[in-house]
Coordinates of C-alpha atoms in Angstrom, one line a residue:
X1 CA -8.1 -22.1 4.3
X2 CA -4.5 -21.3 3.9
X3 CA -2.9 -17.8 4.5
X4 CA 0.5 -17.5 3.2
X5 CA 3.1 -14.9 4.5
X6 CA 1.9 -11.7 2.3
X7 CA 2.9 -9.1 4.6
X8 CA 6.2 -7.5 2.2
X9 CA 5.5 -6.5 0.0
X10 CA 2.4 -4.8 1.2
X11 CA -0.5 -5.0 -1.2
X12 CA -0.8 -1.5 -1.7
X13 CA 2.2 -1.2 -2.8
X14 CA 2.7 -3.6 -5.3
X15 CA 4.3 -3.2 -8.6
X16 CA 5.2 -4.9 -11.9
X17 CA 8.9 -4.6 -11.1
X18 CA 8.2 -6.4 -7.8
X19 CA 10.0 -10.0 -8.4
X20 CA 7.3 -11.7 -7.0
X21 CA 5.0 -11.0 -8.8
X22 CA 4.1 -13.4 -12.2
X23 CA 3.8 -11.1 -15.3
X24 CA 4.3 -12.5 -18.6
X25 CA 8.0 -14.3 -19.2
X26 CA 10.1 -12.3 -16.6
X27 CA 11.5 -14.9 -14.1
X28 CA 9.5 -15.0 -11.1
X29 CA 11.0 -18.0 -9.2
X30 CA 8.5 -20.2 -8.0
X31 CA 9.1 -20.5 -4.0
X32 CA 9.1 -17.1 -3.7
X33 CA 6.0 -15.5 -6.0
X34 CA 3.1 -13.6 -3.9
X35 CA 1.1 -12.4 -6.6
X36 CA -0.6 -12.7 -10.3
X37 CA -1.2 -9.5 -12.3
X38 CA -3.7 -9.0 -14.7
X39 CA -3.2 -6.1 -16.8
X40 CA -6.4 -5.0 -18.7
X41 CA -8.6 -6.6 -17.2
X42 CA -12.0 -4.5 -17.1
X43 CA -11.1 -4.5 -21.5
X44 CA -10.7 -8.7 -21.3
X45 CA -13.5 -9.2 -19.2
X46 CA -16.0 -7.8 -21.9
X47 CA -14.1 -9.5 -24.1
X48 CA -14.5 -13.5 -23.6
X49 CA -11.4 -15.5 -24.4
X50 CA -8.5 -16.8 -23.3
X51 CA -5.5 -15.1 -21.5
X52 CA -2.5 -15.5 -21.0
X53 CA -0.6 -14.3 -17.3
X54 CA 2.6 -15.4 -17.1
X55 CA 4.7 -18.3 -14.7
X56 CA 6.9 -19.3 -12.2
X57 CA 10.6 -20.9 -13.0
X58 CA 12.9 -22.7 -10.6
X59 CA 16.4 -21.2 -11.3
X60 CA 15.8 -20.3 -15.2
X61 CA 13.7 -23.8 -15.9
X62 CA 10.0 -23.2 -16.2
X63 CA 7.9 -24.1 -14.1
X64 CA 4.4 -23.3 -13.8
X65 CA 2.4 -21.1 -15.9
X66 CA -1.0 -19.3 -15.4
X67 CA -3.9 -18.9 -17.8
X68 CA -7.1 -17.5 -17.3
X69 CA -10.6 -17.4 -19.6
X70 CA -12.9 -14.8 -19.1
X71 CA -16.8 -15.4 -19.9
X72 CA -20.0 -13.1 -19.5
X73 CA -22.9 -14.9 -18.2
X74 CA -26.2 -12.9 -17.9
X75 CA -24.9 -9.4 -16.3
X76 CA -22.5 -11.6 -14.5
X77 CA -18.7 -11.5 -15.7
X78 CA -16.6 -14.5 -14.6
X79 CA -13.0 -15.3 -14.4
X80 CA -11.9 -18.9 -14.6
X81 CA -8.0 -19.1 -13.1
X82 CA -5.8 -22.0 -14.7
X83 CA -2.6 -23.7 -14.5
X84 CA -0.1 -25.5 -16.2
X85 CA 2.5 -27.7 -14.9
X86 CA 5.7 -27.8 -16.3
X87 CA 7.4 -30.5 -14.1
X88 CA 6.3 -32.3 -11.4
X89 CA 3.3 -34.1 -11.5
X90 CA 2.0 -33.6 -8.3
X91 CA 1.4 -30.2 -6.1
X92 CA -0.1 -28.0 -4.3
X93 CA -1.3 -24.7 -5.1
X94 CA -3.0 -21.7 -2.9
X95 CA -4.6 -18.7 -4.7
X96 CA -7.3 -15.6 -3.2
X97 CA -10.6 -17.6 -2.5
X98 CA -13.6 -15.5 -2.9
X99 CA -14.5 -12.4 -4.7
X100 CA -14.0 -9.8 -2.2
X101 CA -11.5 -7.2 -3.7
X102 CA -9.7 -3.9 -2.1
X103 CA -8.7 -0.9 -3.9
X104 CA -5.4 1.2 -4.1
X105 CA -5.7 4.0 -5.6
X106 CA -2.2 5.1 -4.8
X107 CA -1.0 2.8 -7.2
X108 CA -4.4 2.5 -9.1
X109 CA -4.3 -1.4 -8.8
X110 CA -7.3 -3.7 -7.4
X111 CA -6.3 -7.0 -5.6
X112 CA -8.3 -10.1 -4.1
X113 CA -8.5 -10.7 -0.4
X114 CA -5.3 -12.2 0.8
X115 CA -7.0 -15.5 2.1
X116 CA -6.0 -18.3 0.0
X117 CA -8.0 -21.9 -0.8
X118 CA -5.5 -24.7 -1.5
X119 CA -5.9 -26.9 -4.1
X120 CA -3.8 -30.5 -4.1
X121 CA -2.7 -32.2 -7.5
X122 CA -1.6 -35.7 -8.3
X123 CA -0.6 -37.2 -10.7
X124 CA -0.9 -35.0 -13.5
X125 CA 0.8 -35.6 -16.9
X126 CA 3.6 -32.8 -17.7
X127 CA 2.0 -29.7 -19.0
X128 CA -1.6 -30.8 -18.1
X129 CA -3.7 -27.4 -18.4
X130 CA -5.6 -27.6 -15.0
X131 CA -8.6 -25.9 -13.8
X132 CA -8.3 -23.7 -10.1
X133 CA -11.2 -21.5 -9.3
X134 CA -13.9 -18.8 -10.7
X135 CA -13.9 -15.3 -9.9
X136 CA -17.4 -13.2 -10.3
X137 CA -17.7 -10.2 -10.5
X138 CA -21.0 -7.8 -11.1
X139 CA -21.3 -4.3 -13.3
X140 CA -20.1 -2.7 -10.1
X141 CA -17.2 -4.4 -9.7
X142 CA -15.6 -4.4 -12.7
X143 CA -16.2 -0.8 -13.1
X144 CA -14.0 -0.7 -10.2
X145 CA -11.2 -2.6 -12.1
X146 CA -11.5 0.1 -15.2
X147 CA -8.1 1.5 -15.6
X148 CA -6.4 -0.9 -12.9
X149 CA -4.4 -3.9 -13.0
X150 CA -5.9 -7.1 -10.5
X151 CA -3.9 -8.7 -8.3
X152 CA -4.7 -12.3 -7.0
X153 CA -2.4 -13.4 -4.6
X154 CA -0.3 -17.3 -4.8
X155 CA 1.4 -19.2 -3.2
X156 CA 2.8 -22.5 -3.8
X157 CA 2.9 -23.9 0.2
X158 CA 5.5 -26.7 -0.1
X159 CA 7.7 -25.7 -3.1
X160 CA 10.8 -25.5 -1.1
X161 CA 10.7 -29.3 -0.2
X162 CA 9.9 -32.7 -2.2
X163 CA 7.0 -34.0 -2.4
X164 CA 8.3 -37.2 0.0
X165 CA 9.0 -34.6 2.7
X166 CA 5.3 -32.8 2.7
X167 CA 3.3 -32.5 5.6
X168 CA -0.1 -33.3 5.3
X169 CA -3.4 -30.8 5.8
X170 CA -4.1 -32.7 8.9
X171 CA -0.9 -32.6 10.5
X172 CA -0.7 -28.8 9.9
X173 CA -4.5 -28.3 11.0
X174 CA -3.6 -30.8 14.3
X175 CA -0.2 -28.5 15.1
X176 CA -2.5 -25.4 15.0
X177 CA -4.8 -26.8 17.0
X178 CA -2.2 -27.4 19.5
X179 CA -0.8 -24.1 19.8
X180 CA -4.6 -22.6 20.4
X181 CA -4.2 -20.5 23.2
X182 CA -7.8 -20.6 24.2
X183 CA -7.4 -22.5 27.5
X184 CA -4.9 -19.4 28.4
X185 CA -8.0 -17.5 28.1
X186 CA -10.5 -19.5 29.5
X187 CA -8.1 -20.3 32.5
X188 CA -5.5 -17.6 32.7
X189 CA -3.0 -20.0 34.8
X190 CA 0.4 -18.2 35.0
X191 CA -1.4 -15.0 33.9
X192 CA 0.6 -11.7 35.1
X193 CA -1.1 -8.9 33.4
X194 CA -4.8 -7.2 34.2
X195 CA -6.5 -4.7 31.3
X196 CA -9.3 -3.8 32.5
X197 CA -12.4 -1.9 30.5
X198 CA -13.8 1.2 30.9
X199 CA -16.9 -0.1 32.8
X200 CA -14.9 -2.3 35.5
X201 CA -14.3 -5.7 34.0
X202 CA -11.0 -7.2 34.5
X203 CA -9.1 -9.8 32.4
X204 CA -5.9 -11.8 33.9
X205 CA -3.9 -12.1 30.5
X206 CA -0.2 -12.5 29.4
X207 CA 2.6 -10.3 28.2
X208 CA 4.0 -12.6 26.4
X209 CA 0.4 -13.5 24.3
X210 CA -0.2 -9.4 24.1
X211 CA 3.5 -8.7 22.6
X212 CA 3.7 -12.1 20.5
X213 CA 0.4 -10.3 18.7
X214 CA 0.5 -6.4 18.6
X215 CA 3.7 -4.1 18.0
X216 CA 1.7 -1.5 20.4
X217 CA 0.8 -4.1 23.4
X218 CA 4.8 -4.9 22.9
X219 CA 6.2 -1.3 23.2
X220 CA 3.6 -0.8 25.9
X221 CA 4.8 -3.9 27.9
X222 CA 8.5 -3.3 27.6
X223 CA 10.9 -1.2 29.6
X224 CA 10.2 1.1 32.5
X225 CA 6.6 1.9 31.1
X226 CA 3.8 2.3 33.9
X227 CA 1.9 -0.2 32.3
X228 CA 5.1 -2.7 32.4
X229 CA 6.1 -1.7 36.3
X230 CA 2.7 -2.2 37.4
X231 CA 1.7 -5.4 35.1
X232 CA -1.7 -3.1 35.0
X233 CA -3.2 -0.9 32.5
X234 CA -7.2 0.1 32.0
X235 CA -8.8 0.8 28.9
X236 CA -11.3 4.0 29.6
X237 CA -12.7 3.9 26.3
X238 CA -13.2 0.3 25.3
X239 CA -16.3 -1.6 27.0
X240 CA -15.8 -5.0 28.5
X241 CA -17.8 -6.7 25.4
X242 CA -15.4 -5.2 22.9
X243 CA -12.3 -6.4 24.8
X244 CA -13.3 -9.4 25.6
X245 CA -13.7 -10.0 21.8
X246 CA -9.9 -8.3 21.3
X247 CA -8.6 -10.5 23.5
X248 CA -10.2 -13.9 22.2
X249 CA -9.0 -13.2 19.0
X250 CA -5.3 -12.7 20.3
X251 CA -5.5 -15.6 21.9
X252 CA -7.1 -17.5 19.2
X253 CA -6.5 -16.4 16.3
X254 CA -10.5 -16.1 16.0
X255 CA -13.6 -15.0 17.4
X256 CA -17.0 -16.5 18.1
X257 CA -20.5 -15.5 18.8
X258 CA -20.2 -12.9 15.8
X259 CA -24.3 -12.3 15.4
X260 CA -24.0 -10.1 18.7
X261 CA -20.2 -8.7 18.2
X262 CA -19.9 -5.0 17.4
X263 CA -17.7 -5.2 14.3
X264 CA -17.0 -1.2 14.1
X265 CA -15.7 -1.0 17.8
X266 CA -13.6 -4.0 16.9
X267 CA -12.2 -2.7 13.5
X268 CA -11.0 0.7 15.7
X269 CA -9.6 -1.7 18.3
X270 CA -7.5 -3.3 15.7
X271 CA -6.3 0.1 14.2
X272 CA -5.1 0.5 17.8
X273 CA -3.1 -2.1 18.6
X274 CA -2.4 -3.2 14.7
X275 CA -4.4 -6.3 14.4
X276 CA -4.1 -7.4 11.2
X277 CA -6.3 -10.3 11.2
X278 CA -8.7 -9.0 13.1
X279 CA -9.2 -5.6 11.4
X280 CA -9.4 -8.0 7.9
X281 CA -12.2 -10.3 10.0
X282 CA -13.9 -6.8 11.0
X283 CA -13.7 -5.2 7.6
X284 CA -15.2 -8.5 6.0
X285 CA -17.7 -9.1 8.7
X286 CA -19.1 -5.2 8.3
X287 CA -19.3 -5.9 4.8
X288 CA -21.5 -8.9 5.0
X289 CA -23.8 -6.9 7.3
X290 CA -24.4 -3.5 5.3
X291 CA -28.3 -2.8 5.2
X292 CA -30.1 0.1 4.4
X293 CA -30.1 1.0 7.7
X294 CA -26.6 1.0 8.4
X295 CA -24.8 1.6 5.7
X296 CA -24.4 5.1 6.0
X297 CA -22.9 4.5 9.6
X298 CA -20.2 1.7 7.8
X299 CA -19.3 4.3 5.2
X300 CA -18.0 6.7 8.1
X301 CA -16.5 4.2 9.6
X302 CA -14.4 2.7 6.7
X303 CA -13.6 6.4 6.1
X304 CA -12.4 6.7 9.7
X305 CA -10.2 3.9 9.7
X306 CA -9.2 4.6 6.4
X307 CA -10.3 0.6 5.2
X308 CA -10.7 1.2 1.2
X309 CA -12.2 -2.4 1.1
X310 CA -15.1 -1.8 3.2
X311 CA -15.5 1.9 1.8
X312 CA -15.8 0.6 -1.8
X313 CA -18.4 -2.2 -0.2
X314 CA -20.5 0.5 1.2
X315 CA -20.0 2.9 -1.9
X316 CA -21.4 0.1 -4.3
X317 CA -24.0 -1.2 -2.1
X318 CA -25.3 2.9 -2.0
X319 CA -25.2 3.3 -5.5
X320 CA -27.8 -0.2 -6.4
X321 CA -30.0 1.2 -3.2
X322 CA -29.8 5.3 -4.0
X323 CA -32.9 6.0 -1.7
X324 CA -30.3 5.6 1.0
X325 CA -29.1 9.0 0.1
X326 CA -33.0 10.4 1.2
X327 CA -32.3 9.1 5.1
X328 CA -31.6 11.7 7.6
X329 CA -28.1 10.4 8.7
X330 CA -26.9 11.3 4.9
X331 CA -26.2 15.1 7.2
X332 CA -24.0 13.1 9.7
X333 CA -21.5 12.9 6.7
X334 CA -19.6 15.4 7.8
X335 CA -15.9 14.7 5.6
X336 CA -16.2 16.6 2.5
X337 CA -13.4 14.6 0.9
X338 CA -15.9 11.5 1.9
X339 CA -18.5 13.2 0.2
X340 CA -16.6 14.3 -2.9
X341 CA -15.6 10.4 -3.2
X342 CA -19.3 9.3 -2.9
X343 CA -20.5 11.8 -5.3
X344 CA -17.3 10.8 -8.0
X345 CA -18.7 7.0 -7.4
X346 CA -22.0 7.1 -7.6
X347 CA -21.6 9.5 -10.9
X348 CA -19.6 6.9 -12.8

C-alpha cells in the first residue's frame, strides 16, 4: 500500500483549475499530479464505452495518458482504469485502491479513498495501452456520483528520479520498519511525559512522538503550558482502552486487536488531536462494521464529527435495510438537519 503526499490541496477542495489535477490536454506535469477527474460520470457509467481522461507531460512533452472503459455487469457498474505510456518503458504507478468513496458537497465532487495500490511496469513498448485496476460501484453508489465529477487520486512515486536510481519496495518497506516506534511504546526508555486516562491508567510517552504526530499535542507541549512545565497532563474523558489505542497508533502508525477496539471513541479522539490517519482508519473501520443494530448510532456519529464518508456509508446501508427506520433509537436522532439529509437520501 502506498500513500502519497495528498494533504494540499485538500480533497474537498479540489477543482478543475487545480494544476494537479489530469483533465483532458491541459498540462499537468507528471511529478507533481494528485488527481484524475472524471466529468460525467454517473451519464458514462450507463453508457458502456470507452473514455477518454486526459495526461501527464514532462515540461510540454507528453507523457502519460489515462483511459478508462466503463461496463455494466448484472446491477453492478464497473470502471476499468487504463494507461498509456508515452516514453519510458518501464514505471511505476500508484492510484485509489478500493471502492470506498467520500462526498463533498461543497464543491459537489465525489473522490476515492486516498490510499493508493502501486503497480510496477517493465518493459513496455512506447504507447503500450495498459490495464491498472476495476472500480465497482452498486445502484447506490453511482446515484451518489449523479451530478458530480469523481476524483481518483495518482501518483507516480519515483518520477523525479531515473529508473537506475529507484529504490526498491523492500528497501522502502525495510526503512519503515526501522523507524517503527513500537519498542518506544512497549518500553518507554527515555520517556518524559505521563497522560493519564480518566480511570487512573498512566502511560510514560514522549514529547517529541506526541508533537511529531498531532498539531494539538504540539501547541499543548510547547511553551510555559501546564501540561509542558509539569511534563503531566490527564485525560478525564478518555478511558484507558481508548488511549491506549491513540497512542499505539502514534507510535505506530497502526493499531491492532481491532475486533475489540471502540472505533467511535477513537474517531472523536482523532477529531481531537487531528489524527489524520487514524480518524481515516476509524471512519473505514465503522464502515465495515454497520449492522442493523448499530447503524443508527454510526449515523450520529459521522454526523458529529462531521465524516461525510461514513455518513453516506450509513445513509446507503439504511436505505437497502429501511426497517431500520421502525427501531426505537430512530427518536435519539435528535439533529433536524441530520434528519432532513436522511429523509433527501432515502427519497431519491
Amino acid at each position: 500500500m502506498y500513500e502519497p503526499r495528498v494533504g494540499e490541496p485538500a480533497a474537498n477542495k479540489l477543482n478543475i483549475a487545480d494544476t494537479r489535477v489530469v483533465h483532458g490536454h491541459r498540462v499537468c506535469q507528471t511529478r507533481e499530479v494528485k488527481w484524475l477527474c472524471l466529468e460525467n460520470i454517473y451519464q458514462k457509467l450507463h453508457r458502456p464505452n470507452f473514455y477518454d481522461i486526459g495526461g501527464t507531460y514532462m515540461q510540454d512533452v507528453a507523457d502519460y495518458w489515462f483511459t478508462y472503459k466503463t461496463e455494466i455487469v448484472g446491477d453492478i457498474f464497473l470502471l476499468h482504469l487504463f494507461i498509456c505510456n508515452h516514453g519510458v518503458s518501464s514505471f511505476s504507478v500508484a492510484v485509489s485502491c478500493g471502492n470506498k468513496f467520500k462526498v463533498s458537497k461543497k464543491t459537489d465532487t465525489v473522490y476515492l479513498q486516498q490510499y493508493l495500490t502501486e503497480f510496477q511496469f517493465k518493459q513496455l513498448n512506447e504507447l503500450s495501452h495498459t490495464y491498472l485496476t476495476t472500480y465497482s460501484f452498486t445502484e447506490l453508489d453511482i446515484e451518489c456520483l449523479k451530478d458530480r465529477k469523481l476524483y481518483i487520486a495518482v501518483s507516480f512515486p519515483f518520477a523525479s528520479r531515473p529508473l537506475s536510481e529507484e529504490i526498491s519496495l523492500e528497501v522502502i518497506d525495510n526503512v519503515k520498519l526501522n523507524h517503527d516506534c513500537s519498542a518506544l511504546f512497549t518500553d518507554p526508555i527515555g520517556s518524559d511525559f505521563v497522560i493519564e486516562s480518566a480511570d487512573g491508567v498512566k502511560f510514560q510517552i514522549h514529547k517529541v512522538i506526541l508533537a511529531a504526530h498531532s498539531e494539538v499535542f504540539k501547541a499543548m507541549l510547547k511553551g510555559e503550558t501546564a501540561e509542558s512545565q509539569n511534563s503531566y497532563v490527564k485525560l478525564v474523558d478518555v478511558g484507558g482502552d481508548d488511549l491506549r489505542y491513540m497512542l499505539e497508533y502514534i507510535y505506530t502508525g497502526t493499531v491492532t486487536d481491532v475486533e475489540n477496539i471502540n472505533f467511535a471513541s477513537l474517531l472523536m479522539l482523532a477529531d481531537r488531536y487531528n489524527l489524520k490517519g487514524l480518524w481515516e482508519v476509524s471512519e473505514h473501520a465503522l464502515s465495515e462494521q454497520i449492522t442493523l443494530d448499530n447503524v443508527l448510532d454510526i449515523l450520529i456519529v459521522a454526523d458529529m464529527y462531521d465524516s461525510d464518508f461514513l455518513k453516506t456509508e450509513a445513509m446507503k446501508f439504511i436505505r437497502e435495510n429501511k426497517e431500520v427506520l421502525n427501531c426505537s433509537s430512530f427518536s435519539e436522532i435528535n439533529s433536524a438537519d441530520l434528519l432532513k439529509q436522511l429523509c433527501t437520501y432515502l427519497a431519491t
